[in-house]
XYZ file of C-alpha atoms in Angstrom:
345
model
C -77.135 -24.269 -145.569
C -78.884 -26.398 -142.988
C -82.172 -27.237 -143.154
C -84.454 -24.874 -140.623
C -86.839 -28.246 -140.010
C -85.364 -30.328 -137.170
C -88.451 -32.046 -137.014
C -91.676 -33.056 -138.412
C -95.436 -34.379 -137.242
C -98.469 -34.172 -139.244
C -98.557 -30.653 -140.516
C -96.445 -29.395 -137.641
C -92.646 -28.631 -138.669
C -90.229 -27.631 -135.335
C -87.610 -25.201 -136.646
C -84.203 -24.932 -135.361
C -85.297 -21.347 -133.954
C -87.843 -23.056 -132.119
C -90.804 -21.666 -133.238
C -93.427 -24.444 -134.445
C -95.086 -23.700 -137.493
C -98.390 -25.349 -139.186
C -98.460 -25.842 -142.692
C -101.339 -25.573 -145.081
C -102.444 -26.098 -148.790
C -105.187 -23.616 -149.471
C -107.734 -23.546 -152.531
C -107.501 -20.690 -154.855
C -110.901 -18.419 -155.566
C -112.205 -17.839 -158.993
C -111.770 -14.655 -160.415
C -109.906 -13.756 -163.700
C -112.538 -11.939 -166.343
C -115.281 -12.058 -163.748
C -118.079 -9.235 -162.803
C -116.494 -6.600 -160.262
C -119.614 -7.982 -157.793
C -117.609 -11.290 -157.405
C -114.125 -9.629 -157.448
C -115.262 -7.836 -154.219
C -116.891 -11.146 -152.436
C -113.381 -12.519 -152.892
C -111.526 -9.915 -151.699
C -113.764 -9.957 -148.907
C -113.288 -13.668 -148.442
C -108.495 -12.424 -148.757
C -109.469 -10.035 -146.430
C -111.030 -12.324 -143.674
C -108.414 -14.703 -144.595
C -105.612 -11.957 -143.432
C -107.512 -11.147 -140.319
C -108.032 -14.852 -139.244
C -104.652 -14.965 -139.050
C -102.044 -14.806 -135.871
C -98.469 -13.463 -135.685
C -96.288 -13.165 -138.576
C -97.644 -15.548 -141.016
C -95.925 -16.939 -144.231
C -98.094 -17.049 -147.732
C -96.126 -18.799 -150.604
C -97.848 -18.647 -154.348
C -95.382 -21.791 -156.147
C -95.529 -22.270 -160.148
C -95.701 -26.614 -159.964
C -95.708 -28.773 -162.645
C -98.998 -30.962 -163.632
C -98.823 -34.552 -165.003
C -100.382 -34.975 -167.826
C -101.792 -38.011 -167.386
C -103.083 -36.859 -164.159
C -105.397 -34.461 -166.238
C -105.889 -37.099 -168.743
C -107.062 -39.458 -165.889
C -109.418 -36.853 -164.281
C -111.214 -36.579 -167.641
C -112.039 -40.309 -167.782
C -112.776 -41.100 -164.499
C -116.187 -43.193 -163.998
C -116.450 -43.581 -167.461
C -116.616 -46.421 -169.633
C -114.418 -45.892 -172.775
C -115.681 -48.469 -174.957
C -119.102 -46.690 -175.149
C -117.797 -43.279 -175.877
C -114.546 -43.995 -178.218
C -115.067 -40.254 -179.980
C -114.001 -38.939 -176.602
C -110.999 -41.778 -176.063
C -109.616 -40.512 -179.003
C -110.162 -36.926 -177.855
C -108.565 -37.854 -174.451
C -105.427 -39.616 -176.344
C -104.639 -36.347 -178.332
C -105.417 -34.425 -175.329
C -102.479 -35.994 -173.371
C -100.077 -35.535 -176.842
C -100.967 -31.700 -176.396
C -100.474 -31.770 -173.584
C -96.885 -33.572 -173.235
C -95.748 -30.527 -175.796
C -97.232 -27.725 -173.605
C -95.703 -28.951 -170.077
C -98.921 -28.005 -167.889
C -98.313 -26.225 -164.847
C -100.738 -24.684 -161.756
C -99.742 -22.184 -158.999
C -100.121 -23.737 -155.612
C -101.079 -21.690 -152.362
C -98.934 -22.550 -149.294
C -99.646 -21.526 -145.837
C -97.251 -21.452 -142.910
C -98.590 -20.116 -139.663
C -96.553 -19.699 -136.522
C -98.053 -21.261 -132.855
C -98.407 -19.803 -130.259
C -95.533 -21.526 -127.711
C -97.353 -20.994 -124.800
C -95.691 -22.891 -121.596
C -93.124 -23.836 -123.988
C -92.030 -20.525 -124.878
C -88.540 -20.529 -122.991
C -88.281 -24.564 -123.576
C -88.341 -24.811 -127.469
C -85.824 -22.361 -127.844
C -83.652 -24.548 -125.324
C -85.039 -27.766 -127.409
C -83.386 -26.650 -130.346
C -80.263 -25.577 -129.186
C -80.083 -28.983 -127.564
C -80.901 -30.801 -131.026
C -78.202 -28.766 -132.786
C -75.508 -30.070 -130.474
C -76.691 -33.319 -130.514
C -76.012 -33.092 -134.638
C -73.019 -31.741 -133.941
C -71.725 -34.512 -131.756
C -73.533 -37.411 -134.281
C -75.678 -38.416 -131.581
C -79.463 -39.608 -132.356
C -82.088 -36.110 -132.229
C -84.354 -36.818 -129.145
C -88.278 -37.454 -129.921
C -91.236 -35.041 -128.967
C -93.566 -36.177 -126.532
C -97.459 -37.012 -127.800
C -98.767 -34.342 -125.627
C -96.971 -31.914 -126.931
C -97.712 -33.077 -130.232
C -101.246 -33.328 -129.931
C -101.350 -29.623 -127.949
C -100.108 -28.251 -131.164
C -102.168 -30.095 -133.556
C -105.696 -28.632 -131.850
C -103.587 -25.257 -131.630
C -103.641 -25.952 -135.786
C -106.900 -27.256 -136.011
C -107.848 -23.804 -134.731
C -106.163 -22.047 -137.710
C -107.743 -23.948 -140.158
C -111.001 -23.417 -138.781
C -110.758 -19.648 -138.636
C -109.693 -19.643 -142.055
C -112.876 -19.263 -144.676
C -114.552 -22.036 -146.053
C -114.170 -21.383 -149.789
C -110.451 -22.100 -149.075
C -110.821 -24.979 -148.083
C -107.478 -25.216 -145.976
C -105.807 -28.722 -145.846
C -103.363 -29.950 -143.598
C -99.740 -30.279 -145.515
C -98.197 -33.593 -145.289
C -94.137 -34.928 -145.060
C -94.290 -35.530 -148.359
C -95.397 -32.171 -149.478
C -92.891 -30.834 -147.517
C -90.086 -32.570 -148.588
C -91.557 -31.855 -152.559
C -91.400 -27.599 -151.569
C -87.865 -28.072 -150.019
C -86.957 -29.785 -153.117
C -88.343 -27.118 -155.424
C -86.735 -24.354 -153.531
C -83.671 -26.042 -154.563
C -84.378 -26.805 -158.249
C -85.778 -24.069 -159.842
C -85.207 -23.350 -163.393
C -83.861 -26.689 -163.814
C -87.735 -28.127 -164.788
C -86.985 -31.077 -162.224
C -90.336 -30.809 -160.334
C -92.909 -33.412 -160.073
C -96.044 -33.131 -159.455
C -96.992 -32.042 -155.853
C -98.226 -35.187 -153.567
C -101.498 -35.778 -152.939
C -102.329 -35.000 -149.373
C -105.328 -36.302 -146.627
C -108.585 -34.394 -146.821
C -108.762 -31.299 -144.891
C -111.877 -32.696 -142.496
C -110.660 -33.826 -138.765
C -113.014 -36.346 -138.787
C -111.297 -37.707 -141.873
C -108.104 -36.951 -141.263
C -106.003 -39.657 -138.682
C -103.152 -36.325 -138.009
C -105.994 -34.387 -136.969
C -105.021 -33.528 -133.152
C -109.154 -33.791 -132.433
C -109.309 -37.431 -132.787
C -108.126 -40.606 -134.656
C -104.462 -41.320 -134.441
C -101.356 -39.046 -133.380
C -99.487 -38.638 -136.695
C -95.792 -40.375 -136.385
C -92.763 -37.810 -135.194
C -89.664 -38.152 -137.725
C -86.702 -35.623 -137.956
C -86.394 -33.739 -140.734
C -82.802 -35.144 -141.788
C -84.543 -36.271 -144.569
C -84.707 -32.533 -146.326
C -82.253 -32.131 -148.482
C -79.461 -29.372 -147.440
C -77.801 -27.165 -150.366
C -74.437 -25.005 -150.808
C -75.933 -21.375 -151.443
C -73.535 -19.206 -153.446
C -74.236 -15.384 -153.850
C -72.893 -13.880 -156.523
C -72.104 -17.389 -158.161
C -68.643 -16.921 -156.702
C -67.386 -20.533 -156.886
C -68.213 -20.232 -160.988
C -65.078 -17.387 -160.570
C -61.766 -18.754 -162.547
C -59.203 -17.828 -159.705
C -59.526 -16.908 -155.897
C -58.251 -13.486 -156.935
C -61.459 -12.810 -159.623
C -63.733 -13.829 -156.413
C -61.754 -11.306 -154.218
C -61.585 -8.417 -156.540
C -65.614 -9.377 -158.054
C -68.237 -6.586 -157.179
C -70.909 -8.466 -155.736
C -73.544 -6.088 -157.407
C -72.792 -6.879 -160.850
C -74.133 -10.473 -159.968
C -77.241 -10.012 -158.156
C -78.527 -13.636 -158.184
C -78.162 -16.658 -155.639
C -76.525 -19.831 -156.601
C -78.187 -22.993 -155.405
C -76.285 -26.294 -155.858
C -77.190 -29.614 -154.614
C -74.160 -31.276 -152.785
C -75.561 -34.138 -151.224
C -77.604 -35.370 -153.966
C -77.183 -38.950 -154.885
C -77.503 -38.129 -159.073
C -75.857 -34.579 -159.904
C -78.633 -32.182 -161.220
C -77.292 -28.900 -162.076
C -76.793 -25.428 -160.112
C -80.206 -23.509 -159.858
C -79.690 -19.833 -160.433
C -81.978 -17.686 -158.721
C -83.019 -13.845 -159.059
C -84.726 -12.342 -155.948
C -87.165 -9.439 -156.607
C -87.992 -7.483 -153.239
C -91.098 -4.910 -153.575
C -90.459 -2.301 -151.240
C -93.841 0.414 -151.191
C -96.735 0.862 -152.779
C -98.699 3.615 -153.761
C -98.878 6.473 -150.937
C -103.133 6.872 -151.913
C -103.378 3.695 -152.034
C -104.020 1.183 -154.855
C -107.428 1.308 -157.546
C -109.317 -2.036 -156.941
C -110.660 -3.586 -159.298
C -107.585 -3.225 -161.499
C -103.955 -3.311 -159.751
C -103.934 -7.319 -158.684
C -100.416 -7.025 -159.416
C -99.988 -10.112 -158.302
C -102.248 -11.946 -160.401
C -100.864 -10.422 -163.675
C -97.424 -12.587 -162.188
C -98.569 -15.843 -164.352
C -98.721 -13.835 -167.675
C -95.220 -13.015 -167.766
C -94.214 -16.084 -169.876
C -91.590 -16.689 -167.243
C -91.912 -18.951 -163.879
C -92.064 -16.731 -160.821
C -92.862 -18.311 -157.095
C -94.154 -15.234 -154.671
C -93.867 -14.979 -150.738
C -95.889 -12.807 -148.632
C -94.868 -12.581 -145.197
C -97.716 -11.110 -143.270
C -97.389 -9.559 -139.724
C -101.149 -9.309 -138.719
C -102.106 -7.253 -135.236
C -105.103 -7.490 -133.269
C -107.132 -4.181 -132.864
C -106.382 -4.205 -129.056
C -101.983 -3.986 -129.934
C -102.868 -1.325 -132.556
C -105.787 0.990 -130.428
C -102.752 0.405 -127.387
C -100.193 1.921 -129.326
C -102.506 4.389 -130.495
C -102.958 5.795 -127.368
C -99.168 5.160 -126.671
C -98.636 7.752 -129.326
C -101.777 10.099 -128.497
C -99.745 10.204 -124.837
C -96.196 10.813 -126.541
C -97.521 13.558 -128.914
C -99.307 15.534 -125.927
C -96.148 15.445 -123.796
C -93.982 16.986 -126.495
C -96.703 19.626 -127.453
C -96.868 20.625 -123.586
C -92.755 20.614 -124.185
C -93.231 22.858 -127.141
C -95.723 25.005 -125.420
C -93.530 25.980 -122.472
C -90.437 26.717 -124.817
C -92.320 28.872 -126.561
C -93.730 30.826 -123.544
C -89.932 30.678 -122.803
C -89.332 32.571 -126.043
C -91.932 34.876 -125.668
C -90.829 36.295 -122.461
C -87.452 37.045 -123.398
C -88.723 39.072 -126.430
C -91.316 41.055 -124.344
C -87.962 41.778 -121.758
């Protein structure tokens, strides 16, 4: 499979379709055992979250794995450990606990599709272009600044109509590269931790298209490009067993890392796709279904993909419909004035 990332700047990733998405790292709200007052100010908060939103949007919840001396670390920051040796030792058997337990924390990834504007027609054209230059091994051509810097303030927009408590900040190459990677490797406990990225302020931030520095354009031939099996048909003793196989009696995908420089294993994968939901609607507080994910005792990443309309597109196919249904009750009306006549005759 090839990578869909052609190219990367920033937060900004240019897909082979030619859409340009921005990526984001969001904060998760407390909310586990607490009062059903606070449950409802963070739905509220999900719910403008959802709204802020344009086009068909991407939310990703990933299980990643936590260093534990990264925990360790955070505990003795900015203090001094020769004055407080009761809590050195409590820190040293801290990280021993916590090399046993393997530490882990969900993370809460963003994508959000930009609006192409002028370049509607042209990125598609782009990307057609950059496949055939792959195809013929010739170098992928660069993106100019202005464009780059159009679609960074076209980001910076997301982020700020996204609510403060998430605290929304900009994904880097890095963390990019780290979620291709786990895509690839799950179930094989491979993951490290996720990178540490810039601070999600644009006057802090140098990739921010508002000021400071344009971030630097590379291609994404970096990102690593698997062999997806379905069915796990190359694990099949003899071309005839993969011929005569029923794919439903192996419902998973196989994932296996050709071009990696050190073998690591096939990843086998089970998809789960939930297809309704309650017709009268779902009790809140009480049937976060999703939330109840991390107590399964087994690792499970979640996607969302979110097609958000304005309330001008749904009140115009309202009255799209209001207009169909009163032609085909005036249809109905004069058949059945139709049918009444030939009974009175």
């Amino acid at each position: 499979m090839r990578s869909p990332t052609r190219s990367i700047a920033g937060n900004l990733r240019w897909t082979r379709t030619g859409t340009v998405w921005a990526d984001f790292l969001l904060r998760p709200l407390p909310y586990g055992f607490r009062p059903d007052k606070d449950k409802d100010t963070v739905r509220g908060y999900h719910q403008a979250l959802l709204r802020a939103l344009p086009g068909e949007s991407l939310l990703l919840g990933i299980c990643a794995g936590l260093d534990p001396a990264a925990v360790v670390d955070r505990m003795i920051t900015g203090l001094d450990l020769d004055d407080c040796p009761d809590w050195a030792s409590e820190c040293q058997a801290t990280l021993q606990t916590l090399d046993e337990v393997g530490p882990g924390r969900r993370v809460f990834w963003l994508s959000v599709p930009l609006a192409a504007g002028v370049a509607r027609f042209r990125e598609p054209l782009r990307a057609a272009a950059a496949d055939l230059r792959d195809a013929l091994a010739l170098p992928r051509a660069g993106i100019p600044a202005a464009e780059i810097g159009g679609y960074l303030r076209q980001a910076d927009k997301v982020a700020a109509g996204i609510p403060a408590p998430f605290r929304p900040q900009p994904a880097t190459a890095a963390q990019m590269m780290w979620l291709h990677l786990h895509a690839q490797q799950r179930g094989l406990f491979l993951d490290l931790d996720l990178p540490e990225g810039p601070d999600a302020n644009p006057d802090a931030n140098p990739d921010s298209g508002l000021g400071g520095a344009l971030p630097t354009w590379r291609t994404g031939g970096g990102l690593p490009e698997p062999l997806l099996d379905e069915g796990g048909q190359s694990d099949r003793p003899s071309t005839r067993g993969r011929l005569t196989a029923n794919p439903l009696d192996h419902r998973y995908l196989k994932v296996d890392q050709a071009t990696a420089v050190t073998p690591v294993g096939a990843s086998y994968q089970a998809m789960l796709v939930l297809t309704d939901v309650p017709t009268d609607g779902m009790l809140f507080p009480g049937s976060e279904f999703i939330g109840r994910i991390d107590e399964c005792g087994v690792e499970v990443d979640w996607a969302m993909r979110l097609h958000v309309r304005s309330s001008e597109e749904v009140a115009k196919a309202n009255r799209k419909a209001l207009v169909n249904l009163n032609e085909q009750y005036g249809q109905r009306e004069g058949e059945l004035s139709h049918a009444m006549n030939a009974l009175d005759r």
